[in-house]
Each structure stands twice: as C-alpha cells, then as structure tokens.
Tab-separated table of N, CA and C in Angstrom:
chain	number	residue	atom	x	y	z
U	1	MET	N	98.805	108.672	122.351
U	1	MET	CA	98.036	109.022	121.171
U	1	MET	C	98.024	110.545	121.019
U	2	MET	N	98.302	111.004	119.786
U	2	MET	CA	98.304	112.443	119.535
U	2	MET	C	96.886	112.979	119.527
U	3	ASN	N	96.733	114.187	120.002
U	3	ASN	CA	95.398	114.760	119.891
U	3	ASN	C	95.226	115.367	118.507
U	4	PHE	N	94.012	115.713	118.176
U	4	PHE	CA	93.665	116.155	116.818
U	4	PHE	C	94.489	117.357	116.375
U	5	SER	N	94.647	118.360	117.237
U	5	SER	CA	95.323	119.577	116.791
U	5	SER	C	96.795	119.330	116.510
U	6	CYS	N	97.481	118.484	117.285
U	6	CYS	CA	98.890	118.192	117.024
U	6	CYS	C	99.046	117.379	115.748
U	7	LYS	N	98.194	116.403	115.578
U	7	LYS	CA	98.299	115.512	114.425
U	7	LYS	C	98.077	116.264	113.125
U	8	HIS	N	97.321	117.332	113.161
U	8	HIS	CA	96.972	118.043	111.940
U	8	HIS	C	97.568	119.453	111.897
U	9	ASP	N	98.745	119.635	112.495
U	9	ASP	CA	99.437	120.922	112.406
U	9	ASP	C	99.762	121.231	110.958
U	10	GLY	N	99.715	122.493	110.615
U	10	GLY	CA	100.054	122.908	109.260
U	10	GLY	C	98.899	122.800	108.284
U	11	PHE	N	97.771	122.322	108.741
U	11	PHE	CA	96.589	122.214	107.875
U	11	PHE	C	95.890	123.567	107.827
U	12	LYS	N	95.301	123.858	106.692
U	12	LYS	CA	94.436	125.026	106.550
U	12	LYS	C	93.005	124.531	106.706
U	13	THR	N	92.081	125.449	106.910
U	13	THR	CA	90.673	125.095	107.052
U	13	THR	C	89.846	125.990	106.150
U	14	THR	N	88.950	125.377	105.369
U	14	THR	CA	88.060	126.155	104.501
U	14	THR	C	86.980	126.819	105.359
U	15	ASP	N	86.248	127.739	104.756
U	15	ASP	CA	85.136	128.402	105.463
U	15	ASP	C	84.096	127.390	105.934
U	16	ASP	N	83.962	126.267	105.209
U	16	ASP	CA	82.979	125.241	105.580
U	16	ASP	C	83.533	124.206	106.557
U	17	GLY	N	84.815	124.345	106.967
U	17	GLY	CA	85.359	123.481	108.002
U	17	GLY	C	86.201	122.304	107.524
U	18	LEU	N	86.503	122.200	106.236
U	18	LEU	CA	87.344	121.108	105.736
U	18	LEU	C	88.806	121.437	106.005
U	19	LYS	N	89.477	120.571	106.756
U	19	LYS	CA	90.918	120.732	107.014
U	19	LYS	C	91.665	120.107	105.850
U	20	TYR	N	92.729	120.793	105.379
U	20	TYR	CA	93.414	120.311	104.189
U	20	TYR	C	94.858	120.772	104.104
U	21	LYS	N	95.638	120.006	103.348
U	21	LYS	CA	96.977	120.359	102.887
U	21	LYS	C	97.019	119.978	101.422
U	22	LEU	N	97.519	120.886	100.579
U	22	LEU	CA	97.585	120.613	99.143
U	22	LEU	C	99.027	120.473	98.677
U	23	PHE	N	99.217	119.602	97.695
U	23	PHE	CA	100.518	119.382	97.081
U	23	PHE	C	100.333	119.488	95.568
U	24	PRO	N	100.296	120.741	95.063
U	24	PRO	CA	100.032	120.926	93.630
U	24	PRO	C	101.207	120.491	92.766
U	25	LYS	N	100.905	119.744	91.722
U	25	LYS	CA	101.914	119.307	90.760
U	25	LYS	C	101.346	119.308	89.355
U	26	GLY	N	100.050	119.414	89.265
U	26	GLY	CA	99.396	119.199	87.986
U	26	GLY	C	99.055	120.462	87.244
U	27	LYS	N	98.076	120.303	86.401
U	27	LYS	CA	97.561	121.404	85.594
U	27	LYS	C	96.844	122.386	86.505
U	28	GLU	N	96.538	123.537	85.977
U	28	GLU	CA	95.873	124.542	86.805
U	28	GLU	C	94.360	124.417	86.803
U	29	THR	N	93.796	123.710	85.832
U	29	THR	CA	92.342	123.621	85.717
U	29	THR	C	91.781	122.665	86.766
U	30	LYS	N	90.903	123.179	87.587
U	30	LYS	CA	90.241	122.386	88.622
U	30	LYS	C	88.938	121.822	88.058
U	31	PRO	N	88.439	120.725	88.632
U	31	PRO	CA	87.187	120.154	88.126
U	31	PRO	C	85.999	121.066	88.389
U	32	LYS	N	85.014	120.948	87.505
U	32	LYS	CA	83.758	121.698	87.639
U	32	LYS	C	82.634	120.700	87.907
U	33	LEU	N	81.527	121.203	88.413
U	33	LEU	CA	80.372	120.335	88.659
U	33	LEU	C	80.031	119.571	87.394
U	34	GLY	N	79.809	118.270	87.533
U	34	GLY	CA	79.446	117.432	86.406
U	34	GLY	C	80.629	116.766	85.720
U	35	ASP	N	81.869	117.219	86.010
U	35	ASP	CA	83.044	116.568	85.431
U	35	ASP	C	83.212	115.178	86.033
U	36	TYR	N	83.892	114.313	85.300
U	36	TYR	CA	84.165	112.952	85.761
U	36	TYR	C	85.584	112.892	86.281
U	37	LEU	N	85.742	112.350	87.484
U	37	LEU	CA	87.028	112.337	88.166
U	37	LEU	C	87.525	110.910	88.361
U	38	THR	N	88.827	110.749	88.231
U	38	THR	CA	89.482	109.491	88.564
U	38	THR	C	90.484	109.846	89.655
U	39	ILE	N	90.315	109.233	90.838
U	39	ILE	CA	91.074	109.642	92.016
U	39	ILE	C	91.669	108.413	92.716
U	40	ASP	N	92.977	108.493	93.021
U	40	ASP	CA	93.578	107.507	93.907
U	40	ASP	C	93.317	107.990	95.322
U	41	MET	N	92.875	107.061	96.185
U	41	MET	CA	92.394	107.458	97.498
U	41	MET	C	92.843	106.470	98.571
U	42	LEU	N	93.386	107.023	99.648
U	42	LEU	CA	93.715	106.262	100.844
U	42	LEU	C	92.931	106.912	101.971
U	43	ILE	N	92.161	106.115	102.705
U	43	ILE	CA	91.381	106.648	103.833
U	43	ILE	C	91.867	105.962	105.101
U	44	LYS	N	92.196	106.792	106.119
U	44	LYS	CA	92.657	106.263	107.407
U	44	LYS	C	91.816	106.819	108.546
U	45	THR	N	91.713	106.009	109.605
U	45	THR	CA	91.033	106.444	110.822
U	45	THR	C	92.023	107.241	111.673
U	46	GLU	N	91.539	107.791	112.784
U	46	GLU	CA	92.414	108.517	113.705
U	46	GLU	C	93.489	107.609	114.295
U	47	GLN	N	93.220	106.299	114.332
U	47	GLN	CA	94.192	105.335	114.871
U	47	GLN	C	95.132	104.820	113.780
U	48	ASP	N	95.088	105.429	112.597
U	48	ASP	CA	95.921	105.065	111.437
U	48	ASP	C	95.551	103.722	110.815
U	49	SER	N	94.368	103.207	111.109
U	49	SER	CA	93.894	102.007	110.419
U	49	SER	C	93.467	102.402	109.016
U	50	VAL	N	93.812	101.577	108.053
U	50	VAL	CA	93.451	101.854	106.663
U	50	VAL	C	92.052	101.318	106.397
U	51	LEU	N	91.144	102.205	105.972
U	51	LEU	CA	89.789	101.793	105.598
U	51	LEU	C	89.735	101.398	104.128
U	52	MET	N	90.501	102.119	103.303
U	52	MET	CA	90.495	101.834	101.868
U	52	MET	C	91.781	102.395	101.267
U	53	ASP	N	92.344	101.651	100.319
U	53	ASP	CA	93.513	102.122	99.576
U	53	ASP	C	93.358	101.663	98.129
U	54	THR	N	92.996	102.570	97.255
U	54	THR	CA	92.759	102.214	95.850
U	54	THR	C	94.039	101.766	95.160
U	55	ARG	N	95.187	102.218	95.644
U	55	ARG	CA	96.454	101.808	95.015
U	55	ARG	C	96.734	100.328	95.252
U	56	LYS	N	96.342	99.811	96.397
U	56	LYS	CA	96.565	98.379	96.674
U	56	LYS	C	95.685	97.494	95.814
U	57	ARG	N	94.508	97.988	95.472
U	57	ARG	CA	93.635	97.186	94.620
U	57	ARG	C	93.796	97.558	93.144
U	58	HIS	N	94.718	98.498	92.866
U	58	HIS	CA	95.062	98.905	91.494
U	58	HIS	C	93.853	99.407	90.714
U	59	GLN	N	92.977	100.095	91.406
U	59	GLN	CA	91.808	100.658	90.722
U	59	GLN	C	91.391	101.950	91.420
U	60	ALA	N	91.600	103.050	90.725
U	60	ALA	CA	91.223	104.355	91.268
U	60	ALA	C	89.701	104.473	91.346
U	61	ILE	N	89.259	105.418	92.148
U	61	ILE	CA	87.831	105.717	92.265
U	61	ILE	C	87.423	106.564	91.060
U	62	ALA	N	86.303	106.235	90.456
U	62	ALA	CA	85.727	107.057	89.388
U	62	ALA	C	84.438	107.645	89.937
U	63	THR	N	84.329	108.954	89.872
U	63	THR	CA	83.156	109.614	90.444
U	63	THR	C	82.843	110.893	89.688
U	64	LEU	N	81.661	111.388	89.891
U	64	LEU	CA	81.247	112.685	89.350
U	64	LEU	C	81.642	113.787	90.323
U	65	MET	N	81.947	114.946	89.808
U	65	MET	CA	82.165	116.115	90.656
U	65	MET	C	80.797	116.658	91.027
U	66	LEU	N	80.471	116.510	92.306
U	66	LEU	CA	79.166	116.932	92.818
U	66	LEU	C	79.343	118.025	93.863
U	67	THR	N	78.264	118.696	94.216
U	67	THR	CA	78.323	119.646	95.320
U	67	THR	C	78.533	118.849	96.602
U	68	PRO	N	79.214	119.432	97.587
U	68	PRO	CA	79.435	118.704	98.839
U	68	PRO	C	78.124	118.263	99.485
U	69	SER	N	78.140	117.057	100.039
U	69	SER	CA	76.946	116.503	100.667
U	69	SER	C	76.732	117.059	102.071
U	70	PHE	N	77.738	117.779	102.591
U	70	PHE	CA	77.619	118.465	103.882
U	70	PHE	C	78.742	119.501	103.954
U	71	LYS	N	78.628	120.465	104.873
U	71	LYS	CA	79.670	121.484	105.029
U	71	LYS	C	80.958	120.793	105.462
U	72	GLY	N	82.036	121.021	104.699
U	72	GLY	CA	83.303	120.378	104.998
U	72	GLY	C	83.409	118.998	104.386
U	73	GLY	N	82.563	118.691	103.403
U	73	GLY	CA	82.557	117.382	102.751
U	73	GLY	C	83.763	117.185	101.850
U	74	ILE	N	84.086	115.941	101.584
U	74	ILE	CA	85.264	115.596	100.788
U	74	ILE	C	85.166	116.132	99.364
U	75	GLU	N	83.945	116.330	98.864
U	75	GLU	CA	83.779	116.874	97.520
U	75	GLU	C	84.422	118.259	97.401
U	76	GLU	N	84.431	118.995	98.500
U	76	GLU	CA	85.109	120.292	98.518
U	76	GLU	C	86.606	120.101	98.263
U	77	GLY	N	87.146	119.015	98.798
U	77	GLY	CA	88.554	118.680	98.545
U	77	GLY	C	88.798	118.297	97.096
U	78	PHE	N	87.875	117.521	96.524
U	78	PHE	CA	88.005	117.156	95.106
U	78	PHE	C	88.138	118.410	94.244
U	79	ALA	N	87.328	119.427	94.562
U	79	ALA	CA	87.297	120.654	93.772
U	79	ALA	C	88.605	121.438	93.859
U	80	MET	N	89.417	121.164	94.873
U	80	MET	CA	90.687	121.864	95.052
U	80	MET	C	91.817	121.262	94.218
U	81	LEU	N	91.623	120.052	93.704
U	81	LEU	CA	92.703	119.320	93.052
U	81	LEU	C	92.584	119.332	91.538
U	82	ALA	N	93.624	119.809	90.878
U	82	ALA	CA	93.711	119.684	89.427
U	82	ALA	C	94.352	118.331	89.129
U	83	GLU	N	94.276	117.911	87.882
U	83	GLU	CA	94.875	116.636	87.458
U	83	GLU	C	96.363	116.632	87.835
U	84	GLY	N	96.790	115.586	88.567
U	84	GLY	CA	98.176	115.461	89.002
U	84	GLY	C	98.428	115.966	90.414
U	85	ASP	N	97.518	116.759	90.973
U	85	ASP	CA	97.670	117.284	92.328
U	85	ASP	C	97.351	116.211	93.368
U	86	SER	N	97.896	116.412	94.570
U	86	SER	CA	97.581	115.568	95.720
U	86	SER	C	97.159	116.461	96.875
U	87	GLY	N	96.483	115.857	97.825
U	87	GLY	CA	96.084	116.595	99.006
U	87	GLY	C	95.704	115.648	100.123
U	88	VAL	N	95.742	116.177	101.334
U	88	VAL	CA	95.314	115.439	102.522
U	88	VAL	C	94.149	116.226	103.110
U	89	PHE	N	93.052	115.526	103.409
U	89	PHE	CA	91.829	116.170	103.863
U	89	PHE	C	91.308	115.442	105.099
U	90	VAL	N	90.839	116.198	106.076
U	90	VAL	CA	90.312	115.625	107.313
U	90	VAL	C	88.817	115.903	107.356
U	91	VAL	N	88.045	114.811	107.470
U	91	VAL	CA	86.587	114.891	107.360
U	91	VAL	C	85.937	114.161	108.542
U	92	SER	N	84.804	114.653	108.972
U	92	SER	CA	84.029	114.012	110.030
U	92	SER	C	83.566	112.626	109.572
U	93	ALA	N	83.912	111.601	110.341
U	93	ALA	CA	83.515	110.228	110.007
U	93	ALA	C	81.993	110.088	110.018
U	94	ASP	N	81.345	110.662	111.037
U	94	ASP	CA	79.884	110.575	111.135
U	94	ASP	C	79.222	111.140	109.882
U	95	SER	N	79.627	112.344	109.508
U	95	SER	CA	78.999	113.020	108.374
U	95	SER	C	79.251	112.301	107.062
U	96	ILE	N	80.488	111.869	106.843
U	96	ILE	CA	80.783	111.248	105.552
U	96	ILE	C	80.034	109.931	105.389
U	97	PHE	N	79.912	109.161	106.462
U	97	PHE	CA	79.182	107.897	106.344
U	97	PHE	C	77.685	108.149	106.167
U	98	GLN	N	77.115	109.046	106.963
U	98	GLN	CA	75.677	109.281	106.895
U	98	GLN	C	75.259	110.047	105.646
U	99	LYS	N	75.995	111.103	105.312
U	99	LYS	CA	75.531	112.010	104.255
U	99	LYS	C	76.132	111.734	102.881
U	100	THR	N	77.368	111.234	102.824
U	100	THR	CA	77.996	110.985	101.526
U	100	THR	C	77.837	109.525	101.124
U	101	PHE	N	78.260	108.620	102.011
U	101	PHE	CA	78.178	107.183	101.704
U	101	PHE	C	76.766	106.652	101.918
U	102	GLN	N	75.949	107.387	102.701
U	102	GLN	CA	74.580	107.003	103.054
U	102	GLN	C	74.533	105.599	103.658
U	103	LYS	N	75.436	105.408	104.631
U	103	LYS	CA	75.534	104.134	105.354
U	103	LYS	C	75.696	104.431	106.837
U	104	GLN	N	75.437	103.412	107.641
U	104	GLN	CA	75.660	103.519	109.081
U	104	GLN	C	77.161	103.594	109.356
U	105	LEU	N	77.538	104.278	110.404
U	105	LEU	CA	78.931	104.331	110.828
U	105	LEU	C	79.345	102.921	111.252
U	106	PRO	N	80.414	102.379	110.648
U	106	PRO	CA	80.837	101.025	111.034
U	106	PRO	C	81.231	100.968	112.513
U	107	PRO	N	81.034	99.824	113.167
U	107	PRO	CA	81.317	99.728	114.598
U	107	PRO	C	82.784	99.998	114.953
U	108	GLU	N	83.703	99.745	114.020
U	108	GLU	CA	85.126	99.962	114.321
U	108	GLU	C	85.535	101.435	114.253
U	109	ILE	N	84.616	102.306	113.807
U	109	ILE	CA	84.912	103.737	113.741
U	109	ILE	C	84.135	104.446	114.841
U	110	LYS	N	84.870	105.151	115.667
U	110	LYS	CA	84.302	105.807	116.835
U	110	LYS	C	83.457	107.023	116.445
U	111	LYS	N	82.270	107.123	117.032
U	111	LYS	CA	81.386	108.270	116.793
U	111	LYS	C	82.131	109.545	117.188
U	112	GLY	N	82.031	110.566	116.338
U	112	GLY	CA	82.700	111.836	116.611
U	112	GLY	C	84.146	111.886	116.142
U	113	SER	N	84.634	110.795	115.555
U	113	SER	CA	86.030	110.773	115.101
U	113	SER	C	86.161	111.370	113.708
U	114	MET	N	87.393	111.519	113.284
U	114	MET	CA	87.698	112.091	111.973
U	114	MET	C	88.372	111.036	111.108
U	115	LEU	N	88.193	111.178	109.797
U	115	LEU	CA	88.882	110.332	108.824
U	115	LEU	C	89.838	111.218	108.031
U	116	THR	N	90.983	110.666	107.670
U	116	THR	CA	91.948	111.395	106.857
U	116	THR	C	91.978	110.769	105.473
U	117	PHE	N	91.751	111.598	104.461
U	117	PHE	CA	91.750	111.188	103.059
U	117	PHE	C	93.039	111.683	102.415
U	118	TYR	N	93.790	110.774	101.832
U	118	TYR	CA	94.978	111.115	101.056
U	118	TYR	C	94.573	110.913	99.592
U	119	LEU	N	94.498	112.004	98.844
U	119	LEU	CA	93.970	111.938	97.481
U	119	LEU	C	95.005	112.369	96.453
U	120	THR	N	94.978	111.703	95.306
U	120	THR	CA	95.723	112.149	94.128
U	120	THR	C	94.745	112.167	92.971
U	121	MET	N	94.608	113.327	92.341
U	121	MET	CA	93.692	113.468	91.210
U	121	MET	C	94.391	112.903	89.972
U	122	ALA	N	93.994	111.710	89.582
U	122	ALA	CA	94.617	111.053	88.435
U	122	ALA	C	94.148	111.665	87.123
U	123	LYS	N	92.843	111.948	87.033
U	123	LYS	CA	92.318	112.465	85.770
U	123	LYS	C	91.036	113.253	86.010
U	124	VAL	N	90.907	114.352	85.278
U	124	VAL	CA	89.673	115.136	85.266
U	124	VAL	C	89.198	115.150	83.822
U	125	THR	N	88.008	114.635	83.610
U	125	THR	CA	87.436	114.623	82.260
U	125	THR	C	86.195	115.509	82.251
U	126	PRO	N	86.253	116.606	81.479
U	126	PRO	CA	85.065	117.467	81.407
U	126	PRO	C	83.846	116.668	80.963
U	127	LYS	N	82.686	117.049	81.466
U	127	LYS	CA	81.441	116.319	81.223
U	127	LYS	C	81.204	116.045	79.733
U	128	GLY	N	81.308	117.062	78.896
U	128	GLY	CA	81.065	116.897	77.459
U	128	GLY	C	82.042	115.920	76.821
U	129	GLU	N	83.298	116.023	77.202
U	129	GLU	CA	84.332	115.121	76.666
U	129	GLU	C	84.060	113.677	77.096
U	130	TYR	N	83.677	113.504	78.369
U	130	TYR	CA	83.367	112.169	78.878
U	130	TYR	C	82.194	111.562	78.114
U	131	GLU	N	81.158	112.367	77.901
U	131	GLU	CA	79.983	111.868	77.183
U	131	GLU	C	80.342	111.486	75.755
U	132	GLU	N	81.218	112.257	75.105
U	132	GLU	CA	81.682	111.912	73.752
U	132	GLU	C	82.476	110.605	73.768
U	133	GLU	N	83.342	110.437	74.784
U	133	GLU	CA	84.109	109.192	74.926
U	133	GLU	C	83.169	107.998	75.068
U	134	GLN	N	82.109	108.171	75.861
U	134	GLN	CA	81.157	107.083	76.069
U	134	GLN	C	80.410	106.753	74.785
U	135	LYS	N	80.024	107.788	74.020
U	135	LYS	CA	79.358	107.562	72.737
U	135	LYS	C	80.280	106.803	71.786
U	136	GLN	N	81.567	107.182	71.778
U	136	GLN	CA	82.531	106.514	70.902
U	136	GLN	C	82.727	105.062	71.328
U	137	LYS	N	82.825	104.818	72.622
U	137	LYS	CA	82.958	103.441	73.125
U	137	LYS	C	81.751	102.600	72.727
U	138	GLU	N	80.557	103.185	72.844
U	138	GLU	CA	79.342	102.466	72.467
U	138	GLU	C	79.332	102.180	70.968
U	139	ALA	N	79.743	103.156	70.165
U	139	ALA	CA	79.800	102.962	68.702
U	139	ALA	C	80.813	101.876	68.351
U	140	ASP	N	81.972	101.883	69.017
U	140	ASP	CA	82.994	100.853	68.785
U	140	ASP	C	82.465	99.470	69.167
U	141	TYR	N	81.759	99.402	70.293
U	141	TYR	CA	81.188	98.138	70.746
U	141	TYR	C	80.160	97.622	69.734
U	142	MET	N	79.300	98.513	69.284
U	142	MET	CA	78.269	98.104	68.316
U	142	MET	C	78.909	97.645	67.002
U	143	LYS	N	79.990	98.274	66.582
U	143	LYS	CA	80.704	97.879	65.369
U	143	LYS	C	81.285	96.471	65.536
U	144	LYS	N	81.929	96.230	66.685
U	144	LYS	CA	82.501	94.900	66.953
U	144	LYS	C	81.403	93.842	67.022
U	145	LEU	N	80.276	94.198	67.623
U	145	LEU	CA	79.153	93.275	67.721
U	145	LEU	C	78.639	92.914	66.326
U	146	ALA	N	78.531	93.901	65.443
U	146	ALA	CA	78.071	93.661	64.071
U	146	ALA	C	79.072	92.780	63.315
U	147	GLU	N	80.374	93.034	63.544
U	147	GLU	CA	81.408	92.213	62.905
U	147	GLU	C	81.314	90.762	63.370
U	148	ARG	N	81.141	90.568	64.662
U	148	ARG	CA	81.010	89.196	65.191
U	148	ARG	C	79.775	88.515	64.637
U	149	LYS	N	78.688	89.265	64.569
U	149	LYS	CA	77.436	88.717	64.050
U	149	LYS	C	77.614	88.253	62.603
U	150	ALA	N	78.429	88.973	61.839
U	150	ALA	CA	78.668	88.627	60.437
U	150	ALA	C	79.652	87.458	60.298
U	151	THR	N	80.660	87.380	61.168
U	151	THR	CA	81.708	86.358	61.007
U	151	THR	C	81.436	85.059	61.762
U	152	GLU	N	80.710	85.116	62.856
U	152	GLU	CA	80.501	83.907	63.653
U	152	GLU	C	79.835	82.764	62.887
U	153	PRO	N	78.787	82.995	62.099
U	153	PRO	CA	78.183	81.868	61.375
U	153	PRO	C	79.195	81.158	60.461
U	154	VAL	N	80.076	81.925	59.831
U	154	VAL	CA	81.108	81.341	58.961
U	154	VAL	C	82.079	80.507	59.795
U	155	ILE	N	82.496	81.029	60.936
U	155	ILE	CA	83.434	80.322	61.823
U	155	ILE	C	82.792	79.035	62.345
U	156	ILE	N	81.532	79.123	62.748
U	156	ILE	CA	80.818	77.944	63.256
U	156	ILE	C	80.677	76.888	62.160
U	157	LYS	N	80.301	77.322	60.995
U	157	LYS	CA	80.131	76.398	59.860
U	157	LYS	C	81.452	75.675	59.557
U	158	GLU	N	82.556	76.417	59.569
U	158	GLU	CA	83.879	75.833	59.298
U	158	GLU	C	84.272	74.850	60.417
U	159	TYR	N	83.982	75.199	61.663
U	159	TYR	CA	84.284	74.323	62.793
U	159	TYR	C	83.510	73.006	62.668
U	160	ILE	N	82.237	73.116	62.345
U	160	ILE	CA	81.400	71.916	62.173
U	160	ILE	C	81.947	71.042	61.054
U	161	ARG	N	82.336	71.661	59.946
U	161	ARG	CA	82.878	70.910	58.815
U	161	ARG	C	84.201	70.225	59.196
U	162	GLN	N	85.125	70.958	59.825
U	162	GLN	CA	86.423	70.418	60.179
U	162	GLN	C	86.345	69.289	61.206
U	163	ASN	N	85.369	69.364	62.082
U	163	ASN	CA	85.255	68.376	63.151
U	163	ASN	C	84.197	67.311	62.843
U	164	HIS	N	83.696	67.298	61.620
U	164	HIS	CA	82.747	66.277	61.156
U	164	HIS	C	81.553	66.151	62.106
U	165	ILE	N	81.031	67.291	62.487
U	165	ILE	CA	79.856	67.295	63.360
U	165	ILE	C	78.619	67.267	62.472
U	166	THR	N	77.721	66.326	62.790
U	166	THR	CA	76.538	66.160	61.950
U	166	THR	C	75.304	66.853	62.509
U	167	ALA	N	75.357	67.232	63.789
U	167	ALA	CA	74.211	67.913	64.390
U	167	ALA	C	74.063	69.291	63.774
U	168	LYS	N	72.839	69.730	63.625
U	168	LYS	CA	72.586	71.050	63.049
U	168	LYS	C	72.321	72.026	64.206
U	169	PRO	N	72.813	73.233	64.043
U	169	PRO	CA	72.583	74.210	65.118
U	169	PRO	C	71.120	74.592	65.206
C-alpha cells in the first residue's frame, strides 16, 4: 500500500491545507458565494473504494457555493474550478463527514484517513440568473396548470360522452 505522500505526489496545498491538482479547460470565471453549481463527482477512499460516482448514476451534484465548512474543506476546491474545469482534491474523511455532511464517519472508513474527490465543474449559474430561471420555471408551470384546468373538463366531458358513461363526476 502506498503511503499518503507518494500517492499524492505533484499535488499543491492551499494555505488552509487542501491538497489539489487542477486541470483547467473551461471559462475563466470561478464561482462566487451564493452561485449554484452542478458538479460531476467521484469520491474514493485511500484504499481506492468508490464511495460515490455521479457519472454512474447519470446525475451530477447540484449545490450552492458556500464558505468552507472547515479549513481545507472541499468547498475551497469548488471555488477553484470554472465551468468545464476538473480537479482532484484530498480531504480529511473525519472532517468532511462531521462538518460538511454532518454525519457519523461510516464504519468502512478509517478514522484519520483521507478521501480523494475527482471533480468536474459542469455548470456555474450565478445566483441572480438561477433565481430568474426558477421564477421562469414556476411561471411556465403555473401557465401549464391553468391550461390543464381549462382543458380537462372538456376532455373529461368528451370521454364520458364517447364511452357512454352515465355516472356524473
């Protein structure tokens, strides 16, 4: 088994202790606090066991850009990635479970171990733009609901007539 320093050669470390490697490919604009992020994420233990892979379930993580929940937190890594960028980040398993996920460390993860996050920033949506998108989605939904409310009685009436149903709704 490789020790931590060999396994993570070539990684840089932030002032807060987050180990990382970046693979920039995207835009230059990084997310700001309050932005909405869509991220493909693979999380592995030190033994290379996969804890989560959003690509296998075909659904990226959607989250808010928040301040890190602890020094060296994964949110610091999120802030480094522009849309289209990828990165590998090494985070304390104890801290991420207790402070970010707010859950007990699972028994299969050793206390004091590290987790490796492989991230690809799929989309960064500024807070204002996201809120406008949500308002538009709600307006579209309400419009469709009003249309259904107007057309359904006619459809039901026609169905009853065509099928010679005598019961009244």
